[in-house]
Amino acid sequence: MIILITGASHTGKTLLAQRMLEKYKYPYLSIDHLKMGLVRSGNTDLTPEDDEALTEYLWPIVREMMKTAIENRQSLIVEGCYVPSGWRQDFNECYLPHVRFVCLAMTDAFIDAHFDEIKSHGSDIEKRMYDADYTPDSLKADNHHYIEAFTRSREQVTLIDADYEETMKTLLDTKIKQTRII
């Protein structure tokens, strides 16, 4: 089983992946770690701010890693923002039953009510080195982008609107169906 987690910045993708690792004992791949390894090693001229180009660069690698894990009957949590909204088009029907997709986004009302709290939790799992330009408006714009893009692709988006911890608990407790591996 592959659990693919994406969504807007500061929505708790890494926190959810960490909690799933602890609960299900599945290893997880941080797409951000892969990005920084490629950037720091000089294997790309892209920078951490080149989001669209990074998605185009990283997704083919991540996609093939997911396929390899499925083919080898291995479970894996894959987490990060570099997942294209049309990701399903890159998998044929024999792979898709083995992927559980989660997209996280916050509503404007939640951001307005909890911005300082959201910001205070920004480094709970990984230390953020770049949050100077982070504002309620930039966070809303990022969330709108994910909501619109993934909804347009007919993906379910988990909206964080009221109780953040309850939303995370629901996602964590959703039974992971084990399907017969190809």
N, CA and C atoms as an extended XYZ file, in Angstrom:
546
Properties=species:S:1:pos:R:3:atomname:S:1:resname:S:1:resid:I:1 pbc="F F F"
N         0.841       -1.178        0.000 N   MET     1
C         0.000        0.000        0.000 CA  MET     1
C         0.884        1.239        0.000 C   MET     1
N         0.576        2.162       -0.881 N   ILE     2
C         1.238        3.457       -0.925 CA  ILE     2
C         0.248        4.485       -0.395 C   ILE     2
N         0.688        5.288        0.544 N   ILE     3
C        -0.118        6.408        1.015 CA  ILE     3
C         0.560        7.655        0.482 C   ILE     3
N        -0.125        8.362       -0.404 N   LEU     4
C         0.407        9.555       -1.046 CA  LEU     4
C        -0.254       10.776       -0.414 C   LEU     4
N         0.550       11.590        0.273 N   ILE     5
C         0.039       12.754        0.998 CA  ILE     5
C         0.601       14.021        0.362 C   ILE     5
N        -0.304       14.913       -0.037 N   THR     6
C         0.110       16.204       -0.571 CA  THR     6
C        -0.794       17.285        0.000 C   THR     6
N        -0.531       18.510       -0.366 N   GLY     7
C        -1.359       19.619        0.086 CA  GLY     7
C        -0.545       20.877        0.255 C   GLY     7
N        -1.235       21.890        0.716 N   ALA     8
C        -0.630       23.202        0.862 CA  ALA     8
C         0.384       23.219        2.000 C   ALA     8
N         1.210       24.235        1.996 N   SER     9
C         2.208       24.428        3.035 CA  SER     9
C         1.536       24.585        4.396 C   SER     9
N         2.145       24.048        5.418 N   HIS    10
C         1.701       24.178        6.813 CA  HIS    10
C         0.398       23.450        7.130 C   HIS    10
N        -0.041       22.532        6.283 N   THR    11
C        -1.290       21.816        6.560 CA  THR    11
C        -1.082       20.555        7.389 C   THR    11
N         0.155       20.144        7.588 N   GLY    12
C         0.413       18.973        8.420 CA  GLY    12
C         0.728       17.707        7.653 C   GLY    12
N         1.203       17.837        6.423 N   LYS    13
C         1.551       16.660        5.617 CA  LYS    13
C         2.613       15.814        6.314 C   LYS    13
N         3.655       16.462        6.777 N   THR    14
C         4.762       15.741        7.414 CA  THR    14
C         4.325       15.174        8.755 C   THR    14
N         3.530       15.920        9.491 N   LEU    15
C         3.010       15.428       10.770 CA  LEU    15
C         2.148       14.187       10.556 C   LEU    15
N         1.264       14.224        9.562 N   LEU    16
C         0.424       13.065        9.262 CA  LEU    16
C         1.278       11.876        8.843 C   LEU    16
N         2.280       12.112        8.000 N   ALA    17
C         3.170       11.025        7.574 CA  ALA    17
C         3.900       10.426        8.775 C   ALA    17
N         4.370       11.257        9.680 N   GLN    18
C         5.065       10.780       10.879 CA  GLN    18
C         4.128        9.936       11.747 C   GLN    18
N         2.911       10.410       11.920 N   ARG    19
C         1.941        9.661       12.735 CA  ARG    19
C         1.572        8.336       12.072 C   ARG    19
N         1.464        8.334       10.740 N   MET    20
C         1.174        7.083       10.034 CA  MET    20
C         2.337        6.110       10.142 C   MET    20
N         3.544        6.627       10.059 N   LEU    21
C         4.726        5.781       10.239 CA  LEU    21
C         4.670        5.112       11.609 C   LEU    21
N         4.349        5.882       12.627 N   GLU    22
C         4.299        5.345       13.986 CA  GLU    22
C         3.168        4.333       14.152 C   GLU    22
N         2.022        4.583       13.519 N   LYS    23
C         0.869        3.689       13.673 CA  LYS    23
C         0.998        2.434       12.811 C   LYS    23
N         1.325        2.602       11.536 N   TYR    24
C         1.313        1.483       10.592 CA  TYR    24
C         2.684        0.855       10.378 C   TYR    24
N         3.719        1.527       10.855 N   LYS    25
C         5.102        1.041       10.698 CA  LYS    25
C         5.535        1.013        9.234 C   LYS    25
N         4.897        1.844        8.395 N   TYR    26
C         5.308        1.989        7.003 CA  TYR    26
C         6.438        3.015        6.956 C   TYR    26
N         7.471        2.780        6.188 N   PRO    27
C         8.490        3.824        6.008 CA  PRO    27
C         7.897        4.980        5.210 C   PRO    27
N         8.522        6.151        5.348 N   TYR    28
C         8.028        7.231        4.501 CA  TYR    28
C         9.143        7.993        3.833 C   TYR    28
N         8.768        8.471        2.651 N   LEU    29
C         9.667        9.253        1.809 CA  LEU    29
C         9.184       10.688        1.811 C   LEU    29
N        10.043       11.586        2.249 N   SER    30
C         9.749       13.016        2.172 CA  SER    30
C        10.254       13.517        0.830 C   SER    30
N         9.345       14.020        0.007 N   ILE    31
C         9.759       14.568       -1.281 CA  ILE    31
C        10.646       15.788       -1.054 C   ILE    31
N        10.430       16.515        0.036 N   ASP    32
C        11.303       17.650        0.375 CA  ASP    32
C        12.736       17.195        0.623 C   ASP    32
N        12.912       16.049        1.271 N   HIS    33
C        14.269       15.535        1.497 CA  HIS    33
C        14.937       15.167        0.175 C   HIS    33
N        14.161       14.540       -0.706 N   LEU    34
C        14.692       14.211       -2.026 CA  LEU    34
C        15.093       15.487       -2.755 C   LEU    34
N        14.216       16.495       -2.712 N   LYS    35
C        14.498       17.793       -3.351 CA  LYS    35
C        15.806       18.374       -2.821 C   LYS    35
N        15.934       18.452       -1.508 N   MET    36
C        17.127       19.074       -0.928 CA  MET    36
C        18.387       18.255       -1.204 C   MET    36
N        18.264       16.942       -1.261 N   GLY    37
C        19.415       16.123       -1.612 CA  GLY    37
C        19.899       16.415       -3.023 C   GLY    37
N        18.960       16.550       -3.954 N   LEU    38
C        19.326       16.852       -5.334 CA  LEU    38
C        19.867       18.278       -5.470 C   LEU    38
N        19.251       19.229       -4.776 N   VAL    39
C        19.706       20.625       -4.837 CA  VAL    39
C        21.092       20.764       -4.207 C   VAL    39
N        21.253       20.267       -2.990 N   ARG    40
C        22.533       20.424       -2.276 CA  ARG    40
C        23.678       19.662       -2.930 C   ARG    40
N        23.354       18.543       -3.583 N   SER    41
C        24.415       17.761       -4.218 CA  SER    41
C        24.844       18.348       -5.559 C   SER    41
N        24.097       19.333       -6.031 N   GLY    42
C        24.424       19.931       -7.318 CA  GLY    42
C        23.905       19.145       -8.498 C   GLY    42
N        23.033       18.168       -8.260 N   ASN    43
C        22.485       17.371       -9.351 CA  ASN    43
C        21.362       18.073      -10.102 C   ASN    43
N        21.062       19.305       -9.711 N   THR    44
C        20.103       20.135      -10.433 CA  THR    44
C        20.470       21.594      -10.209 C   THR    44
N        20.112       22.424      -11.161 N   ASP    45
C        20.309       23.864      -11.010 CA  ASP    45
C        19.082       24.524      -10.383 C   ASP    45
N        18.050       23.730      -10.132 N   LEU    46
C        16.840       24.270       -9.512 CA  LEU    46
C        17.133       24.667       -8.068 C   LEU    46
N        16.337       25.606       -7.560 N   THR    47
C        16.466       26.037       -6.170 CA  THR    47
C        15.219       25.597       -5.407 C   THR    47
N        15.241       25.621       -4.080 N   PRO    48
C        14.065       25.219       -3.297 CA  PRO    48
C        12.820       26.062       -3.580 C   PRO    48
N        12.969       27.217       -4.205 N   GLU    49
C        11.829       28.083       -4.509 CA  GLU    49
C        11.198       27.813       -5.870 C   GLU    49
N        11.777       26.935       -6.681 N   ASP    50
C        11.287       26.657       -8.034 CA  ASP    50
C        10.192       25.579       -8.026 C   ASP    50
N         9.084       25.883       -7.361 N   ASP    51
C         8.060       24.871       -7.107 CA  ASP    51
C         7.543       24.156       -8.351 C   ASP    51
N         7.111       24.879       -9.375 N   GLU    52
C         6.563       24.222      -10.567 CA  GLU    52
C         7.608       23.369      -11.271 C   GLU    52
N         8.792       23.920      -11.432 N   ALA    53
C         9.866       23.173      -12.094 CA  ALA    53
C        10.272       21.956      -11.251 C   ALA    53
N        10.244       22.117       -9.929 N   LEU    54
C        10.583       20.989       -9.063 CA  LEU    54
C         9.558       19.868       -9.177 C   LEU    54
N         8.295       20.219       -9.304 N   THR    55
C         7.268       19.186       -9.486 CA  THR    55
C         7.546       18.405      -10.765 C   THR    55
N         7.827       19.105      -11.853 N   GLU    56
C         8.136       18.439      -13.123 CA  GLU    56
C         9.385       17.574      -13.018 C   GLU    56
N        10.361       18.016      -12.252 N   TYR    57
C        11.630       17.312      -12.101 CA  TYR    57
C        11.507       16.112      -11.162 C   TYR    57
N        10.835       16.312      -10.024 N   LEU    58
C        10.778       15.281       -8.985 CA  LEU    58
C         9.707       14.222       -9.215 C   LEU    58
N         8.544       14.626       -9.745 N   TRP    59
C         7.433       13.693       -9.843 CA  TRP    59
C         7.769       12.430      -10.628 C   TRP    59
N         8.441       12.486      -11.777 N   PRO    60
C         8.756       11.234      -12.477 CA  PRO    60
C         9.594       10.274      -11.622 C   PRO    60
N        10.474       10.797      -10.807 N   ILE    61
C        11.292        9.957       -9.920 CA  ILE    61
C        10.407        9.333       -8.839 C   ILE    61
N         9.614       10.175       -8.183 N   VAL    62
C         8.737        9.706       -7.105 CA  VAL    62
C         7.725        8.693       -7.646 C   VAL    62
N         7.139        8.996       -8.785 N   ARG    63
C         6.148        8.109       -9.414 CA  ARG    63
C         6.732        6.717       -9.643 C   ARG    63
N         7.941        6.657      -10.173 N   GLU    64
C         8.556        5.349      -10.458 CA  GLU    64
C         8.980        4.637       -9.178 C   GLU    64
N         9.330        5.379       -8.148 N   MET    65
C         9.612        4.756       -6.852 CA  MET    65
C         8.341        4.121       -6.290 C   MET    65
N         7.210        4.814       -6.430 N   MET    66
C         5.931        4.267       -5.972 CA  MET    66
C         5.594        2.982       -6.719 C   MET    66
N         5.756        2.997       -8.034 N   LYS    67
C         5.467        1.806       -8.828 CA  LYS    67
C         6.360        0.641       -8.409 C   LYS    67
N         7.623        0.932       -8.179 N   THR    68
C         8.562       -0.115       -7.767 CA  THR    68
C         8.159       -0.708       -6.428 C   THR    68
N         7.753        0.146       -5.490 N   ALA    69
C         7.311       -0.349       -4.182 CA  ALA    69
C         6.080       -1.245       -4.339 C   ALA    69
N         5.133       -0.831       -5.161 N   ILE    70
C         3.935       -1.647       -5.382 CA  ILE    70
C         4.313       -2.991       -6.003 C   ILE    70
N         5.151       -2.958       -7.014 N   GLU    71
C         5.573       -4.191       -7.683 CA  GLU    71
C         6.299       -5.137       -6.733 C   GLU    71
N         6.983       -4.585       -5.743 N   ASN    72
C         7.724       -5.398       -4.787 CA  ASN    72
C         6.928       -5.694       -3.515 C   ASN    72
N         5.625       -5.382       -3.560 N   ARG    73
C         4.731       -5.647       -2.438 CA  ARG    73
C         5.198       -4.954       -1.156 C   ARG    73
N         5.670       -3.739       -1.313 N   GLN    74
C         6.142       -2.961       -0.175 CA  GLN    74
C         5.203       -1.786        0.074 C   GLN    74
N         5.022       -1.458        1.344 N   SER    75
C         4.223       -0.305        1.715 CA  SER    75
C         5.134        0.896        1.884 C   SER    75
N         4.588        2.074        1.593 N   LEU    76
C         5.381        3.289        1.659 CA  LEU    76
C         4.459        4.488        1.793 C   LEU    76
N         4.852        5.422        2.641 N   ILE    77
C         4.178        6.711        2.736 CA  ILE    77
C         5.030        7.700        1.960 C   ILE    77
N         4.424        8.407        1.028 N   VAL    78
C         5.120        9.418        0.235 CA  VAL    78
C         4.454       10.746        0.548 C   VAL    78
N         5.247       11.733        0.953 N   GLU    79
C         4.683       12.985        1.453 CA  GLU    79
C         5.412       14.177        0.877 C   GLU    79
N         4.644       15.154        0.410 N   GLY    80
C         5.241       16.388       -0.063 CA  GLY    80
C         4.315       17.156       -0.988 C   GLY    80
N         4.710       18.359       -1.295 N   CYS    81
C         3.858       19.225       -2.121 CA  CYS    81
C         4.103       19.042       -3.612 C   CYS    81
N         5.097       18.298       -4.014 N   TYR    82
C         5.472       18.184       -5.421 CA  TYR    82
C         4.739       17.034       -6.120 C   TYR    82
N         3.429       17.015       -5.976 N   VAL    83
C         2.576       16.002       -6.592 CA  VAL    83
C         1.644       16.733       -7.554 C   VAL    83
N         1.672       16.408       -8.834 N   PRO    84
C         0.785       17.104       -9.771 CA  PRO    84
C        -0.669       16.695       -9.554 C   PRO    84
N        -1.577       17.614       -9.832 N   SER    85
C        -3.000       17.327       -9.610 CA  SER    85
C        -3.499       16.185      -10.495 C   SER    85
N        -2.869       15.965      -11.626 N   GLY    86
C        -3.260       14.872      -12.514 CA  GLY    86
C        -2.435       13.615      -12.309 C   GLY    86
N        -1.979       13.378      -11.103 N   TRP    87
C        -1.067       12.271      -10.801 CA  TRP    87
C        -1.600       10.905      -11.236 C   TRP    87
N        -2.909       10.714      -11.155 N   ARG    88
C        -3.489        9.394      -11.492 CA  ARG    88
C        -3.229        8.997      -12.954 C   ARG    88
N        -3.102        9.978      -13.829 N   GLN    89
C        -2.881        9.698      -15.246 CA  GLN    89
C        -1.550        8.973      -15.483 C   GLN    89
N        -0.650        9.045      -14.509 N   ASP    90
C         0.666        8.421      -14.645 CA  ASP    90
C         0.704        6.967      -14.187 C   ASP    90
N        -0.456        6.442      -13.786 N   PHE    91
C        -0.532        5.064      -13.291 CA  PHE    91
C        -1.612        4.327      -14.056 C   PHE    91
N        -1.304        3.102      -14.485 N   ASN    92
C        -2.375        2.331      -15.102 CA  ASN    92
C        -3.209        1.677      -14.007 C   ASN    92
N        -4.297        1.069      -14.411 N   GLU    93
C        -5.290        0.557      -13.461 CA  GLU    93
C        -4.755       -0.500      -12.496 C   GLU    93
N        -3.693       -1.182      -12.836 N   CYS    94
C        -3.192       -2.211      -11.913 CA  CYS    94
C        -2.487       -1.603      -10.704 C   CYS    94
N        -2.054       -0.347      -10.793 N   TYR    95
C        -1.374        0.307       -9.678 CA  TYR    95
C        -2.325        1.066       -8.758 C   TYR    95
N        -3.331        1.694       -9.332 N   LEU    96
C        -4.179        2.624       -8.574 CA  LEU    96
C        -4.858        2.025       -7.340 C   LEU    96
N        -5.291        0.762       -7.349 N   PRO    97
C        -5.906        0.222       -6.130 CA  PRO    97
C        -4.945        0.158       -4.935 C   PRO    97
N        -3.670        0.316       -5.200 N   HIS    98
C        -2.655        0.212       -4.153 CA  HIS    98
C        -2.203        1.573       -3.636 C   HIS    98
N        -2.900        2.632       -4.061 N   VAL    99
C        -2.535        3.987       -3.645 CA  VAL    99
C        -3.703        4.622       -2.898 C   VAL    99
N        -3.430        5.045       -1.688 N   ARG   100
C        -4.406        5.850       -0.929 CA  ARG   100
C        -3.926        7.296       -1.017 C   ARG   100
N        -4.759        8.161       -1.556 N   PHE   101
C        -4.396        9.556       -1.785 CA  PHE   101
C        -5.023       10.457       -0.732 C   PHE   101
N        -4.212       11.382       -0.190 N   VAL   102
C        -4.687       12.375        0.777 CA  VAL   102
C        -4.150       13.735        0.340 C   VAL   102
N        -5.061       14.690        0.181 N   CYS   103
C        -4.678       16.074       -0.103 CA  CYS   103
C        -5.242       16.943        1.016 C   CYS   103
N        -4.370       17.683        1.683 N   LEU   104
C        -4.763       18.535        2.807 CA  LEU   104
C        -4.810       19.996        2.395 C   LEU   104
N        -5.856       20.691        2.836 N   ALA   105
C        -5.961       22.131        2.609 CA  ALA   105
C        -6.783       22.738        3.740 C   ALA   105
N        -6.496       23.986        4.037 N   MET   106
C        -7.214       24.709        5.088 CA  MET   106
C        -8.158       25.731        4.460 C   MET   106
N        -9.288       25.941        5.115 N   THR   107
C       -10.222       26.960        4.650 CA  THR   107
C        -9.728       28.339        5.095 C   THR   107
N       -10.217       29.364        4.421 N   ASP   108
C        -9.869       30.734        4.811 CA  ASP   108
C       -10.271       31.012        6.257 C   ASP   108
N       -11.459       30.541        6.648 N   ALA   109
C       -11.935       30.788        8.018 CA  ALA   109
C       -11.004       30.149        9.040 C   ALA   109
N       -10.520       28.943        8.749 N   PHE   110
C        -9.602       28.272        9.667 CA  PHE   110
C        -8.288       29.057        9.761 C   PHE   110
N        -7.782       29.497        8.626 N   ILE   111
C        -6.534       30.277        8.621 CA  ILE   111
C        -6.719       31.567        9.409 C   ILE   111
N        -7.822       32.271        9.184 N   ASP   112
C        -8.076       33.515        9.921 CA  ASP   112
C        -8.134       33.274       11.423 C   ASP   112
N        -8.768       32.196       11.827 N   ALA   113
C        -8.947       31.921       13.255 CA  ALA   113
C        -7.703       31.353       13.926 C   ALA   113
N        -6.807       30.739       13.159 N   HIS   114
C        -5.700       29.991       13.764 CA  HIS   114
C        -4.316       30.328       13.202 C   HIS   114
N        -4.158       31.458       12.515 N   PHE   115
C        -2.892       31.727       11.831 CA  PHE   115
C        -1.680       31.656       12.758 C   PHE   115
N        -1.736       32.302       13.905 N   ASP   116
C        -0.582       32.286       14.817 CA  ASP   116
C        -0.268       30.869       15.292 C   ASP   116
N        -1.297       30.095       15.551 N   GLU   117
C        -1.112       28.706       15.973 CA  GLU   117
C        -0.499       27.871       14.839 C   GLU   117
N        -1.000       28.067       13.622 N   ILE   118
C        -0.462       27.358       12.458 CA  ILE   118
C         1.022       27.655       12.325 C   ILE   118
N         1.360       28.925       12.412 N   LYS   119
C         2.756       29.335       12.272 CA  LYS   119
C         3.620       28.764       13.389 C   LYS   119
N         3.085       28.708       14.605 N   SER   120
C         3.861       28.201       15.742 CA  SER   120
C         4.179       26.711       15.615 C   SER   120
N         3.396       25.985       14.826 N   HIS   121
C         3.625       24.546       14.648 CA  HIS   121
C         4.420       24.238       13.376 C   HIS   121
N         4.876       25.245       12.689 N   GLY   122
C         5.553       25.064       11.412 CA  GLY   122
C         6.785       24.190       11.454 C   GLY   122
N         7.441       24.109       12.599 N   SER   123
C         8.663       23.305       12.697 CA  SER   123
C         8.515       22.135       13.668 C   SER   123
N         7.295       21.667       13.879 N   ASP   124
C         7.083       20.555       14.813 CA  ASP   124
C         7.835       19.291       14.409 C   ASP   124
N         7.886       18.981       13.139 N   ILE   125
C         8.540       17.763       12.671 CA  ILE   125
C         9.869       18.084       11.994 C   ILE   125
N         9.873       19.039       11.110 N   GLU   126
C        11.100       19.441       10.412 CA  GLU   126
C        11.328       20.927       10.637 C   GLU   126
N        12.568       21.293       10.804 N   LYS   127
C        12.905       22.697       11.021 CA  LYS   127
C        12.754       23.464        9.714 C   LYS   127
N        11.888       24.468        9.734 N   ARG   128
C        11.694       25.314        8.557 CA  ARG   128
C        12.741       26.418        8.580 C   ARG   128
N        13.371       26.623        7.447 N   MET   129
C        14.428       27.623        7.369 CA  MET   129
C        13.966       28.857        6.600 C   MET   129
N        12.718       28.849        6.129 N   TYR   130
C        12.247       29.932        5.270 CA  TYR   130
C        10.772       30.213        5.561 C   TYR   130
N        10.478       31.132        6.405 N   ASP   131
C         9.095       31.493        6.683 CA  ASP   131
C         8.907       33.002        6.779 C   ASP   131
N         9.877       33.780        6.332 N   ALA   132
C         9.830       35.233        6.491 CA  ALA   132
C         8.656       35.864        5.742 C   ALA   132
N         8.339       35.376        4.549 N   ASP   133
C         7.273       35.972        3.737 CA  ASP   133
C         5.924       35.292        3.946 C   ASP   133
N         5.827       34.487        4.954 N   TYR   134
C         4.636       33.702        5.248 CA  TYR   134
C         3.593       34.581        5.935 C   TYR   134
N         2.453       34.800        5.264 N   THR   135
C         1.381       35.655        5.779 CA  THR   135
C         0.053       34.911        5.648 C   THR   135
N        -0.992       35.401        6.322 N   PRO   136
C        -2.304       34.774        6.119 CA  PRO   136
C        -2.718       34.763        4.641 C   PRO   136
N        -2.449       35.852        3.927 N   ASP   137
C        -2.820       35.907        2.507 CA  ASP   137
C        -2.033       34.912        1.670 C   ASP   137
N        -0.743       34.749        1.938 N   SER   138
C         0.047       33.784        1.163 CA  SER   138
C        -0.383       32.353        1.479 C   SER   138
N        -0.721       32.098        2.739 N   LEU   139
C        -1.198       30.768        3.112 CA  LEU   139
C        -2.548       30.477        2.454 C   LEU   139
N        -3.433       31.464        2.436 N   LYS   140
C        -4.733       31.291        1.770 CA  LYS   140
C        -4.545       31.028        0.273 C   LYS   140
N        -3.672       31.773       -0.358 N   ALA   141
C        -3.434       31.587       -1.793 CA  ALA   141
C        -2.910       30.183       -2.084 C   ALA   141
N        -1.997       29.700       -1.262 N   ASP   142
C        -1.453       28.359       -1.440 CA  ASP   142
C        -2.558       27.314       -1.277 C   ASP   142
N        -3.390       27.466       -0.262 N   ASN   143
C        -4.492       26.535       -0.047 CA  ASN   143
C        -5.498       26.584       -1.185 C   ASN   143
N        -5.821       27.785       -1.675 N   HIS   144
C        -6.746       27.909       -2.818 CA  HIS   144
C        -6.193       27.162       -4.022 C   HIS   144
N        -4.903       27.290       -4.253 N   HIS   145
C        -4.266       26.603       -5.385 CA  HIS   145
C        -4.507       25.092       -5.302 C   HIS   145
N        -4.255       24.493       -4.139 N   TYR   146
C        -4.434       23.045       -3.992 CA  TYR   146
C        -5.897       22.648       -4.099 C   TYR   146
N        -6.773       23.402       -3.466 N   ILE   147
C        -8.205       23.091       -3.518 CA  ILE   147
C        -8.692       23.126       -4.966 C   ILE   147
N        -8.356       24.180       -5.687 N   GLU   148
C        -8.826       24.331       -7.068 CA  GLU   148
C        -8.213       23.280       -7.999 C   GLU   148
N        -6.906       23.095       -7.916 N   ALA   149
C        -6.234       22.161       -8.831 CA  ALA   149
C        -6.690       20.724       -8.605 C   ALA   149
N        -6.736       20.285       -7.369 N   PHE   150
C        -7.096       18.890       -7.117 CA  PHE   150
C        -8.591       18.646       -7.261 C   PHE   150
N        -9.420       19.621       -6.952 N   THR   151
C       -10.855       19.495       -7.187 CA  THR   151
C       -11.133       19.414       -8.682 C   THR   151
N       -10.443       20.235       -9.468 N   ARG   152
C       -10.581       20.206      -10.929 CA  ARG   152
C       -10.188       18.827      -11.479 C   ARG   152
N        -9.240       18.176      -10.826 N   SER   153
C        -8.823       16.831      -11.249 CA  SER   153
C        -9.689       15.735      -10.633 C   SER   153
N       -10.763       16.146       -9.982 N   ARG   154
C       -11.726       15.225       -9.354 CA  ARG   154
C       -11.126       14.414       -8.214 C   ARG   154
N       -10.189       15.018       -7.524 N   GLU   155
C        -9.612       14.394       -6.336 CA  GLU   155
C       -10.337       14.908       -5.098 C   GLU   155
N       -10.402       14.077       -4.094 N   GLN   156
C       -10.977       14.506       -2.822 CA  GLN   156
C        -9.920       15.313       -2.067 C   GLN   156
N       -10.317       16.465       -1.568 N   VAL   157
C        -9.438       17.313       -0.762 CA  VAL   157
C        -9.991       17.318        0.651 C   VAL   157
N        -9.141       16.985        1.615 N   THR   158
C        -9.549       17.042        3.019 CA  THR   158
C        -9.394       18.470        3.485 C   THR   158
N       -10.543       19.117        3.752 N   LEU   159
C       -10.517       20.506        4.198 CA  LEU   159
C       -10.436       20.575        5.714 C   LEU   159
N        -9.445       21.302        6.167 N   ILE   160
C        -9.286       21.552        7.595 CA  ILE   160
C       -10.047       22.838        7.868 C   ILE   160
N       -11.176       22.703        8.582 N   ASP   161
C       -12.081       23.822        8.753 CA  ASP   161
C       -12.403       24.131       10.214 C   ASP   161
N       -12.325       23.149       11.074 N   ALA   162
C       -12.723       23.386       12.465 CA  ALA   162
C       -11.671       22.840       13.427 C   ALA   162
N       -11.731       21.554       13.680 N   ASP   163
C       -10.847       20.928       14.667 CA  ASP   163
C        -9.707       20.202       13.946 C   ASP   163
N        -8.533       20.812       13.974 N   TYR   164
C        -7.378       20.256       13.264 CA  TYR   164
C        -7.055       18.842       13.748 C   TYR   164
N        -6.953       18.669       15.053 N   GLU   165
C        -6.577       17.352       15.598 CA  GLU   165
C        -7.609       16.290       15.255 C   GLU   165
N        -8.861       16.640       15.242 N   GLU   166
C        -9.906       15.670       14.882 CA  GLU   166
C        -9.771       15.272       13.416 C   GLU   166
N        -9.452       16.235       12.557 N   THR   167
C        -9.236       15.933       11.143 CA  THR   167
C        -8.067       14.969       10.982 C   THR   167
N        -6.964       15.240       11.676 N   MET   168
C        -5.797       14.354       11.596 CA  MET   168
C        -6.131       12.962       12.131 C   MET   168
N        -6.867       12.905       13.234 N   LYS   169
C        -7.247       11.620       13.836 CA  LYS   169
C        -8.114       10.820       12.860 C   LYS   169
N        -9.051       11.481       12.213 N   THR   170
C        -9.911       10.806       11.242 CA  THR   170
C        -9.082       10.216       10.105 C   THR   170
N        -8.139       10.990        9.587 N   LEU   171
C        -7.273       10.487        8.512 CA  LEU   171
C        -6.408        9.333        8.984 C   LEU   171
N        -5.921        9.436       10.187 N   LEU   172
C        -5.053        8.404       10.740 CA  LEU   172
C        -5.823        7.111       11.001 C   LEU   172
N        -7.074        7.255       11.429 N   ASP   173
C        -7.877        6.089       11.794 CA  ASP   173
C        -8.622        5.472       10.623 C   ASP   173
N        -8.614        6.132        9.458 N   THR   174
C        -9.272        5.566        8.286 CA  THR   174
C        -8.561        4.272        7.928 C   THR   174
N        -9.323        3.222        7.920 N   LYS   175
C        -8.743        1.898        7.693 CA  LYS   175
C        -8.020        1.867        6.343 C   LYS   175
N        -6.823        1.376        6.395 N   ILE   176
C        -6.042        1.194        5.166 CA  ILE   176
C        -6.356       -0.201        4.650 C   ILE   176
N        -6.998       -0.251        3.498 N   LYS   177
C        -7.360       -1.534        2.904 CA  LYS   177
C        -6.129       -2.146        2.251 C   LYS   177
N        -5.836       -3.347        2.638 N   GLN   178
C        -4.768       -4.070        1.987 CA  GLN   178
C        -5.350       -4.763        0.766 C   GLN   178
N        -4.833       -4.444       -0.378 N   THR   179
C        -5.307       -5.080       -1.606 CA  THR   179
C        -4.247       -6.060       -2.098 C   THR   179
N        -4.694       -7.000       -2.898 N   ARG   180
C        -3.757       -7.969       -3.440 CA  ARG   180
C        -2.783       -7.249       -4.364 C   ARG   180
N        -1.514       -7.414       -4.103 N   ILE   181
C        -0.483       -6.753       -4.894 CA  ILE   181
C        -0.320       -7.467       -6.235 C   ILE   181
N        -0.085       -6.674       -7.279 N   ILE   182
C         0.075       -7.227       -8.619 CA  ILE   182
C         1.252       -8.180       -8.702 C   ILE   182
